[in-house]
């Protein structure tokens, strides 16, 4: 586990962007510096813990999210902090590993004395961390975990994104009604709660619409050889292949499919959302589609302003991870202000009462299960780039 210090990438001209404090100096509540430093709770200001995959196979998830969470903290501190005190942020790297996620959360609570947690991206890791947060009465907001089980862990666990029964239905409906497909094969990651859940909801929706699942095959995160699965799928009448996995394997699966002559489009979900998808998959992904939390070319004015500020600060545009990371942190600050204190139960109650919170990736109203209802975007991959295709409302 690595304790990550603050990184500042200031770019001249960023001050032109009034909001999102693209180029502000760190506030008084900067996160602790180098490795080994520890936050104490001497300050009575809000202390936020973020656990994220800053390294490992899905490093894009954690890095993009953490950059955005840092921007939200800077913005809050630039406008006077929360409850009159600067916000402190401590991020711990869980390397995309379930056991590391659990120990990061334990450490954030026991050693860093956080008042609230942000994390994780991956549903399996949010489940591991969430169980600890729930037991300790520390509110947690997952920016982007979509498996329904995550918030079912308990009443301290929230998210700012849609859930997979919706996401699976969106792609199934698109495949059946827009692409007019009759048969689709599925290739899922059996070590990943998100992948298993999304495969199930896609299957239920696609078959309910009269479609047929030609074949279901599986892999495990970290696998590099997918030729047996692709060969089996090639022998069916599948007109598309649904791969609800993470970008790290999806790119390699696409390349294997093309190499072995499986030419049908691939279909996927939010786990595809990383620039690395295209560097790994290259041309093999052209003609494929995936559902996501936002499409850069379909973003709201508030979303576009955030994207511009992020780009000025970090040199690259955020993915959906960054958008949702910013919203998770901004919603937390809003809830703490509404709660008027740092008490876990009070913050939880305020989060539960969230109505019409305007984020950079859509508007958030928490339902009784602590999930917001939000629209999904469908993107098509054309010339190695994701292009906005459609938006599907909740
Ligand atoms: N929704 C994925 C999960 O629950 C995580 C994810 C979100 C990945 C957004 C990429 C983009 O595991």
Short mmCIF file of C-alpha atoms and ligand atoms in Angstrom, two decimals:
data_model
loop_
_atom_site.label_atom_id
_atom_site.label_comp_id
_atom_site.label_asym_id
_atom_site.label_seq_id
_atom_site.Cartn_x
_atom_site.Cartn_y
_atom_site.Cartn_z
CA UNK A 1 0.00 0.00 0.00
CA UNK A 2 1.37 3.38 -0.89
CA UNK A 3 0.46 6.64 0.72
CA UNK A 4 0.23 9.10 -2.08
CA UNK A 5 1.21 12.71 -1.68
CA UNK A 6 -0.14 15.68 -3.56
CA UNK A 7 0.86 16.26 -7.12
CA UNK A 8 0.41 19.66 -8.66
CA UNK A 9 0.35 20.16 -12.36
CA UNK A 10 -0.23 23.83 -12.85
CA UNK A 11 -0.60 25.08 -16.34
CA UNK A 12 -0.45 28.76 -17.18
CA UNK A 13 -3.78 30.09 -18.29
CA UNK A 14 -5.76 27.69 -16.20
CA UNK A 15 -6.91 30.60 -14.06
CA UNK A 16 -9.15 31.53 -16.97
CA UNK A 17 -11.33 28.70 -15.86
CA UNK A 18 -13.22 30.26 -13.00
CA UNK A 19 -14.66 27.07 -11.57
CA UNK A 20 -12.94 23.76 -10.91
CA UNK A 21 -9.91 25.74 -9.68
CA UNK A 22 -7.70 24.34 -12.38
CA UNK A 23 -4.63 26.14 -11.06
CA UNK A 24 -5.10 26.90 -7.41
CA UNK A 25 -2.52 26.55 -4.71
CA UNK A 26 -3.09 23.77 -2.25
CA UNK A 27 -5.36 24.88 0.57
CA UNK A 28 -4.35 24.63 4.21
CA UNK A 29 -5.78 21.14 4.28
CA UNK A 30 -3.43 19.47 1.88
CA UNK A 31 -3.18 15.72 2.11
CA UNK A 32 -0.11 14.48 3.95
CA UNK A 33 3.06 14.43 1.96
CA UNK A 34 5.38 11.53 1.27
CA UNK A 35 5.08 7.89 2.06
CA UNK A 36 4.52 7.04 5.69
CA UNK A 37 3.05 10.35 6.77
CA UNK A 38 -0.10 10.11 8.78
CA UNK A 39 -3.13 12.29 9.21
CA UNK A 40 -4.25 12.79 12.79
CA UNK A 41 -7.66 13.99 13.84
CA UNK A 42 -6.34 16.98 15.73
CA UNK A 43 -8.03 19.12 13.12
CA UNK A 44 -11.76 19.22 13.39
CA UNK A 45 -12.06 19.67 9.64
CA UNK A 46 -13.44 17.04 7.29
CA UNK A 47 -10.98 14.21 6.57
CA UNK A 48 -11.72 12.20 3.44
CA UNK A 49 -10.19 8.82 2.65
CA UNK A 50 -9.96 7.64 -0.94
CA UNK A 51 -9.00 4.05 -1.76
CA UNK A 52 -8.16 3.40 -5.37
CA UNK A 53 -6.14 1.32 -7.85
CA UNK A 54 -3.34 3.81 -8.47
CA UNK A 55 -1.19 0.94 -9.73
CA UNK A 56 -1.85 -2.54 -11.10
CA UNK A 57 -3.90 -3.86 -14.02
CA UNK A 58 -6.66 -1.28 -13.73
CA UNK A 59 -4.48 1.69 -12.75
CA UNK A 60 -6.43 3.97 -15.07
CA UNK A 61 -9.50 3.57 -12.84
CA UNK A 62 -7.78 4.77 -9.69
CA UNK A 63 -5.59 7.43 -11.27
CA UNK A 64 -8.35 9.19 -13.19
CA UNK A 65 -10.64 9.08 -10.17
CA UNK A 66 -8.01 10.39 -7.77
CA UNK A 67 -7.09 13.30 -10.03
CA UNK A 68 -10.73 14.36 -10.05
CA UNK A 69 -11.23 13.87 -6.30
CA UNK A 70 -8.21 16.14 -5.76
CA UNK A 71 -9.77 18.78 -7.96
CA UNK A 72 -12.98 18.62 -5.93
CA UNK A 73 -11.00 19.05 -2.71
CA UNK A 74 -9.10 22.01 -4.17
CA UNK A 75 -12.34 23.60 -5.31
CA UNK A 76 -13.91 23.16 -1.90
CA UNK A 77 -10.85 24.57 -0.15
CA UNK A 78 -10.61 27.48 -2.56
CA UNK A 79 -14.10 28.50 -1.54
CA UNK A 80 -13.58 28.36 2.21
CA UNK A 81 -13.52 24.62 2.86
CA UNK A 82 -16.35 22.64 4.42
CA UNK A 83 -17.95 23.82 7.67
CA UNK A 84 -15.36 26.58 7.77
CA UNK A 85 -12.31 24.29 7.75
CA UNK A 86 -10.12 23.00 4.94
CA UNK A 87 -10.81 19.47 3.73
CA UNK A 88 -8.01 16.93 4.06
CA UNK A 89 -7.64 14.07 1.61
CA UNK A 90 -5.65 10.88 2.04
CA UNK A 91 -5.49 8.43 -0.85
CA UNK A 92 -4.27 4.86 -0.41
CA UNK A 93 -3.36 2.62 -3.33
CA UNK A 94 -5.11 -0.76 -3.25
CA UNK A 95 -3.43 -1.95 -6.49
CA UNK A 96 -6.78 -3.25 -7.71
CA UNK A 97 -6.64 -6.07 -5.18
CA UNK A 98 -9.53 -7.08 -2.93
CA UNK A 99 -7.44 -7.80 0.17
CA UNK A 100 -5.50 -4.56 -0.28
CA UNK A 101 -8.77 -2.65 -0.61
CA UNK A 102 -9.97 -4.05 2.72
CA UNK A 103 -6.73 -3.15 4.47
CA UNK A 104 -6.67 0.32 2.89
CA UNK A 105 -10.14 1.03 4.26
CA UNK A 106 -9.21 -0.31 7.69
CA UNK A 107 -6.16 1.89 7.72
CA UNK A 108 -8.02 4.97 6.52
CA UNK A 109 -10.50 4.54 9.36
CA UNK A 110 -8.16 3.44 12.17
CA UNK A 111 -4.99 5.38 11.39
CA UNK A 112 -6.11 8.34 9.29
CA UNK A 113 -9.40 8.78 11.19
CA UNK A 114 -11.39 9.68 8.11
CA UNK A 115 -14.94 10.96 8.47
CA UNK A 116 -16.01 9.55 5.11
CA UNK A 117 -14.68 7.37 2.31
CA UNK A 118 -14.61 7.61 -1.46
CA UNK A 119 -14.08 4.39 -3.40
CA UNK A 120 -13.84 2.06 -5.09
CA UNK A 121 -14.31 1.89 -8.83
CA UNK A 122 -14.35 -1.91 -9.14
CA UNK A 123 -17.46 -3.46 -7.60
CA UNK A 124 -15.55 -6.38 -6.06
CA UNK A 125 -13.31 -3.91 -4.23
CA UNK A 126 -16.18 -1.68 -3.13
CA UNK A 127 -17.83 -4.76 -1.66
CA UNK A 128 -14.68 -5.57 0.32
CA UNK A 129 -14.14 -2.00 1.53
CA UNK A 130 -17.83 -1.30 2.01
CA UNK A 131 -18.32 -4.09 4.52
CA UNK A 132 -15.69 -2.50 6.76
CA UNK A 133 -17.06 1.03 6.33
CA UNK A 134 -20.55 -0.19 7.17
CA UNK A 135 -19.39 -2.00 10.31
CA UNK A 136 -17.55 1.11 11.51
CA UNK A 137 -20.35 3.54 10.68
CA UNK A 138 -18.25 5.53 8.19
CA UNK A 139 -20.21 6.74 5.14
CA UNK A 140 -18.77 5.60 1.83
CA UNK A 141 -19.54 6.82 -1.69
CA UNK A 142 -18.49 4.67 -4.60
CA UNK A 143 -18.04 6.87 -7.64
CA UNK A 144 -18.54 4.17 -10.24
CA UNK A 145 -19.23 0.67 -8.89
CA UNK A 146 -22.35 -0.49 -10.69
CA UNK A 147 -23.07 -3.91 -9.17
CA UNK A 148 -26.31 -3.70 -7.12
CA UNK A 149 -24.76 -5.65 -4.22
CA UNK A 150 -22.42 -2.75 -3.38
CA UNK A 151 -25.04 -0.50 -1.78
CA UNK A 152 -26.90 -3.53 -0.42
CA UNK A 153 -23.97 -3.92 1.99
CA UNK A 154 -25.78 -1.44 4.21
CA UNK A 155 -27.17 2.01 4.87
CA UNK A 156 -23.76 3.75 5.00
CA UNK A 157 -22.92 2.83 1.41
CA UNK A 158 -23.85 5.12 -1.50
CA UNK A 159 -22.93 5.54 -5.13
CA UNK A 160 -23.22 8.33 -7.71
CA UNK A 161 -23.68 6.14 -10.82
CA UNK A 162 -26.40 3.95 -12.31
CA UNK A 163 -26.53 0.22 -11.56
CA UNK A 164 -26.02 -2.82 -13.80
CA UNK A 165 -29.60 -4.06 -14.13
CA UNK A 166 -30.11 -0.78 -16.00
CA UNK A 167 -26.79 -0.84 -17.85
CA UNK A 168 -27.29 -4.45 -19.00
CA UNK A 169 -30.79 -3.66 -20.21
CA UNK A 170 -29.56 -0.62 -22.12
CA UNK A 171 -27.09 -2.68 -24.17
CA UNK A 172 -29.48 -5.62 -24.59
CA UNK A 173 -32.18 -3.30 -25.91
CA UNK A 174 -29.71 -1.58 -28.21
CA UNK A 175 -28.45 -4.94 -29.53
CA UNK A 176 -31.94 -6.32 -30.07
CA UNK A 177 -33.94 -3.28 -31.20
CA UNK A 178 -31.38 -1.01 -32.84
CA UNK A 179 -28.77 -3.44 -34.17
CA UNK A 180 -31.57 -6.02 -34.77
CA UNK A 181 -29.47 -8.93 -33.53
CA UNK A 182 -30.97 -12.36 -32.88
CA UNK A 183 -28.00 -14.16 -31.34
CA UNK A 184 -25.22 -12.84 -29.14
CA UNK A 185 -22.43 -14.71 -27.32
CA UNK A 186 -21.11 -13.65 -23.90
CA UNK A 187 -17.54 -13.73 -22.60
CA UNK A 188 -17.36 -12.77 -18.91
CA UNK A 189 -14.71 -12.50 -16.18
CA UNK A 190 -15.66 -15.01 -13.49
CA UNK A 191 -13.35 -13.40 -10.92
CA UNK A 192 -15.18 -10.08 -11.14
CA UNK A 193 -18.56 -9.38 -9.46
CA UNK A 194 -19.25 -6.59 -11.94
CA UNK A 195 -18.66 -8.81 -14.96
CA UNK A 196 -20.76 -11.70 -13.63
CA UNK A 197 -23.65 -9.40 -12.69
CA UNK A 198 -23.64 -7.47 -15.94
CA UNK A 199 -23.53 -10.67 -18.01
CA UNK A 200 -26.60 -11.91 -16.13
CA UNK A 201 -28.64 -8.75 -16.59
CA UNK A 202 -27.73 -8.51 -20.28
CA UNK A 203 -28.77 -12.12 -20.76
CA UNK A 204 -32.09 -11.66 -18.93
CA UNK A 205 -32.98 -8.54 -20.94
CA UNK A 206 -31.81 -9.85 -24.30
CA UNK A 207 -33.74 -13.11 -23.97
CA UNK A 208 -36.82 -11.26 -22.66
CA UNK A 209 -36.74 -9.30 -25.93
CA UNK A 210 -36.76 -12.56 -27.90
CA UNK A 211 -33.00 -12.76 -28.52
CA UNK A 212 -30.89 -15.87 -27.95
CA UNK A 213 -27.58 -16.28 -26.14
CA UNK A 214 -25.54 -18.35 -28.60
CA UNK A 215 -22.89 -19.37 -26.05
CA UNK A 216 -21.49 -18.18 -22.73
CA UNK A 217 -17.73 -18.41 -22.14
CA UNK A 218 -15.55 -17.17 -19.31
CA UNK A 219 -12.06 -15.97 -18.39
CA UNK A 220 -10.35 -14.77 -15.22
CA UNK A 221 -8.83 -11.32 -14.68
CA UNK A 222 -5.16 -11.45 -15.61
CA UNK A 223 -5.58 -14.11 -18.34
CA UNK A 224 -3.73 -13.38 -21.56
CA UNK A 225 -4.80 -16.23 -23.84
CA UNK A 226 -8.40 -16.13 -25.02
CA UNK A 227 -8.08 -18.27 -28.13
CA UNK A 228 -10.04 -21.28 -26.81
CA UNK A 229 -13.05 -19.11 -25.92
CA UNK A 230 -12.91 -17.20 -29.20
CA UNK A 231 -12.67 -20.45 -31.21
CA UNK A 232 -15.74 -21.84 -29.44
CA UNK A 233 -17.69 -18.61 -30.08
CA UNK A 234 -16.65 -18.55 -33.74
CA UNK A 235 -18.35 -21.93 -34.19
CA UNK A 236 -21.76 -20.46 -33.20
CA UNK A 237 -24.18 -18.17 -35.04
CA UNK A 238 -23.42 -15.24 -32.73
CA UNK A 239 -23.78 -11.90 -34.50
CA UNK A 240 -22.01 -10.03 -31.70
CA UNK A 241 -19.94 -10.81 -28.61
CA UNK A 242 -20.84 -9.16 -25.28
CA UNK A 243 -17.73 -8.70 -23.11
CA UNK A 244 -18.67 -7.04 -19.81
CA UNK A 245 -15.08 -6.85 -18.53
CA UNK A 246 -12.33 -4.32 -17.82
CA UNK A 247 -10.29 -2.62 -20.53
CA UNK A 248 -7.17 -4.51 -19.50
CA UNK A 249 -8.50 -7.80 -20.94
CA UNK A 250 -11.04 -6.49 -23.46
CA UNK A 251 -8.37 -5.08 -25.77
CA UNK A 252 -6.61 -8.45 -25.91
CA UNK A 253 -9.90 -10.29 -26.44
CA UNK A 254 -10.69 -8.03 -29.41
CA UNK A 255 -7.29 -8.67 -30.97
CA UNK A 256 -7.66 -12.42 -30.50
CA UNK A 257 -11.11 -12.34 -32.09
CA UNK A 258 -9.83 -10.55 -35.20
CA UNK A 259 -6.74 -12.75 -35.47
CA UNK A 260 -8.87 -15.89 -35.37
CA UNK A 261 -11.34 -14.49 -37.90
CA UNK A 262 -14.25 -13.70 -35.59
CA UNK A 263 -15.42 -10.50 -37.25
CA UNK A 264 -18.61 -9.69 -35.34
CA UNK A 265 -18.77 -6.46 -33.30
CA UNK A 266 -17.93 -6.59 -29.62
CA UNK A 267 -20.37 -5.08 -27.12
CA UNK A 268 -19.39 -3.93 -23.65
CA UNK A 269 -20.05 -1.76 -20.62
CA UNK A 270 -18.43 0.99 -18.56
CA UNK A 271 -15.44 -1.23 -17.73
CA UNK A 272 -14.13 -0.44 -21.22
CA UNK A 273 -13.70 3.23 -20.33
CA UNK A 274 -9.95 3.87 -20.54
CA UNK A 275 -7.61 5.24 -23.21
CA UNK A 276 -5.61 2.02 -22.81
CA UNK A 277 -8.50 0.10 -24.37
CA UNK A 278 -7.51 1.62 -27.70
CA UNK A 279 -3.76 1.29 -27.24
CA UNK A 280 -4.19 -2.42 -26.43
CA UNK A 281 -7.04 -3.22 -28.81
CA UNK A 282 -6.09 -0.98 -31.74
CA UNK A 283 -8.12 -1.46 -34.92
CA UNK A 284 -9.65 -4.66 -33.59
CA UNK A 285 -12.27 -2.63 -31.73
CA UNK A 286 -13.60 -0.67 -34.69
CA UNK A 287 -17.34 -1.20 -35.11
CA UNK A 288 -17.83 -2.17 -31.45
CA UNK A 289 -20.20 -0.51 -28.98
CA UNK A 290 -20.23 0.04 -25.23
CA UNK A 291 -22.44 1.67 -22.64
CA UNK A 292 -20.97 4.31 -20.35
CA UNK A 293 -21.67 6.97 -17.73
CA UNK A 294 -21.06 9.81 -20.13
CA UNK A 295 -19.91 10.56 -23.63
CA UNK A 296 -17.43 13.43 -24.03
CA UNK A 297 -19.33 14.80 -27.02
CA UNK A 298 -22.66 14.49 -25.21
CA UNK A 299 -21.62 16.17 -21.92
CA UNK A 300 -23.67 18.94 -20.26
CA UNK A 301 -22.28 22.51 -20.07
CA UNK A 302 -21.20 21.80 -16.47
CA UNK A 303 -19.62 18.54 -17.60
CA UNK A 304 -17.80 20.29 -20.45
CA UNK A 305 -16.44 22.98 -18.13
CA UNK A 306 -15.09 20.28 -15.81
CA UNK A 307 -13.52 18.42 -18.72
CA UNK A 308 -11.75 21.59 -19.84
CA UNK A 309 -10.48 22.32 -16.33
CA UNK A 310 -9.27 18.73 -15.92
CA UNK A 311 -7.48 18.88 -19.24
CA UNK A 312 -5.76 22.13 -18.33
CA UNK A 313 -4.61 20.72 -15.04
CA UNK A 314 -3.53 17.25 -16.10
CA UNK A 315 -2.99 17.46 -19.85
CA UNK A 316 -5.53 14.76 -20.74
CA UNK A 317 -9.30 14.65 -20.79
CA UNK A 318 -11.04 12.78 -17.98
CA UNK A 319 -12.89 9.56 -18.68
CA UNK A 320 -16.18 8.69 -16.99
CA UNK A 321 -14.09 7.73 -13.95
CA UNK A 322 -12.91 11.30 -13.47
CA UNK A 323 -16.38 12.73 -13.98
CA UNK A 324 -17.86 10.42 -11.33
CA UNK A 325 -14.90 10.85 -8.97
CA UNK A 326 -15.49 14.60 -8.96
CA UNK A 327 -19.20 14.10 -8.35
CA UNK A 328 -18.63 11.65 -5.48
CA UNK A 329 -16.41 14.14 -3.66
CA UNK A 330 -18.55 17.20 -4.45
CA UNK A 331 -21.67 15.40 -3.25
CA UNK A 332 -19.91 14.42 -0.05
CA UNK A 333 -19.00 18.05 0.67
CA UNK A 334 -22.55 19.13 -0.07
CA UNK A 335 -23.91 16.49 2.30
CA UNK A 336 -21.50 17.42 5.11
CA UNK A 337 -22.57 21.05 4.79
CA UNK A 338 -26.21 20.01 4.96
CA UNK A 339 -25.47 17.75 7.95
CA UNK A 340 -23.72 20.63 9.71
CA UNK A 341 -21.35 18.22 11.49
CA UNK A 342 -18.80 15.48 10.85
CA UNK A 343 -20.68 12.73 12.63
CA UNK A 344 -20.97 9.58 10.47
CA UNK A 345 -24.68 9.06 11.05
CA UNK A 346 -25.46 12.71 10.29
CA UNK A 347 -23.47 12.59 7.03
CA UNK A 348 -25.18 9.34 6.08
CA UNK A 349 -28.62 10.88 6.70
CA UNK A 350 -27.75 13.92 4.58
CA UNK A 351 -26.46 11.72 1.75
CA UNK A 352 -29.65 9.67 1.86
CA UNK A 353 -31.68 12.86 1.45
CA UNK A 354 -29.81 14.00 -1.67
CA UNK A 355 -32.23 15.45 -4.20
CA UNK A 356 -31.41 17.06 -7.53
CA UNK A 357 -27.67 17.47 -6.86
CA UNK A 358 -26.18 18.78 -10.08
CA UNK A 359 -22.99 16.93 -10.86
CA UNK A 360 -20.63 17.09 -13.81
CA UNK A 361 -21.89 13.65 -14.92
CA UNK A 362 -25.62 14.23 -14.44
CA UNK A 363 -28.12 14.99 -11.70
CA UNK A 364 -28.21 12.87 -8.55
CA UNK A 365 -31.26 12.01 -6.48
CA UNK A 366 -30.70 9.09 -4.10
CA UNK A 367 -33.41 6.44 -4.13
CA UNK A 368 -34.25 4.48 -0.98
CA UNK A 369 -31.48 1.97 -1.81
CA UNK A 370 -28.85 4.75 -2.03
CA UNK A 371 -28.57 4.51 -5.83
CA UNK A 372 -29.25 7.40 -8.19
CA UNK A 373 -31.20 6.93 -11.40
CA UNK A 374 -29.12 8.28 -14.27
CA UNK A 375 -29.00 8.08 -18.04
CA UNK A 376 -26.48 5.93 -19.90
CA UNK A 377 -24.64 6.78 -23.08
CA UNK A 378 -23.90 4.35 -25.89
CA UNK A 379 -20.63 4.84 -27.71
CA UNK A 380 -19.46 3.40 -30.99
CA UNK A 381 -15.79 2.81 -31.72
CA UNK A 382 -14.84 4.36 -35.03
CA UNK A 383 -11.23 4.69 -36.24
CA UNK A 384 -9.88 3.81 -32.81
CA UNK A 385 -12.01 6.43 -31.04
CA UNK A 386 -15.23 6.34 -29.03
CA UNK A 387 -18.00 8.31 -30.73
CA UNK A 388 -21.27 9.28 -29.08
CA UNK A 389 -24.13 7.23 -30.48
CA UNK A 390 -27.16 7.60 -28.18
CA UNK A 391 -28.36 8.43 -24.68
CA UNK A 392 -30.78 6.15 -22.87
CA UNK A 393 -32.78 7.61 -19.98
CA UNK A 394 -33.48 5.68 -16.78
N1 LIG B 1 -18.71 -0.26 -13.08
C1 LIG B 1 -17.46 -0.99 -12.90
C2 LIG B 1 -17.63 -1.91 -11.70
O1 LIG B 1 -18.58 -1.84 -11.00
C3 LIG B 1 -16.31 -0.07 -12.70
C4 LIG B 1 -16.09 0.99 -13.74
C5 LIG B 1 -16.85 2.14 -13.78
C6 LIG B 1 -15.12 0.85 -14.70
C7 LIG B 1 -16.67 3.11 -14.75
C8 LIG B 1 -14.92 1.82 -15.67
C9 LIG B 1 -15.71 2.95 -15.71
O2 LIG B 1 -16.81 -2.74 -11.42
#
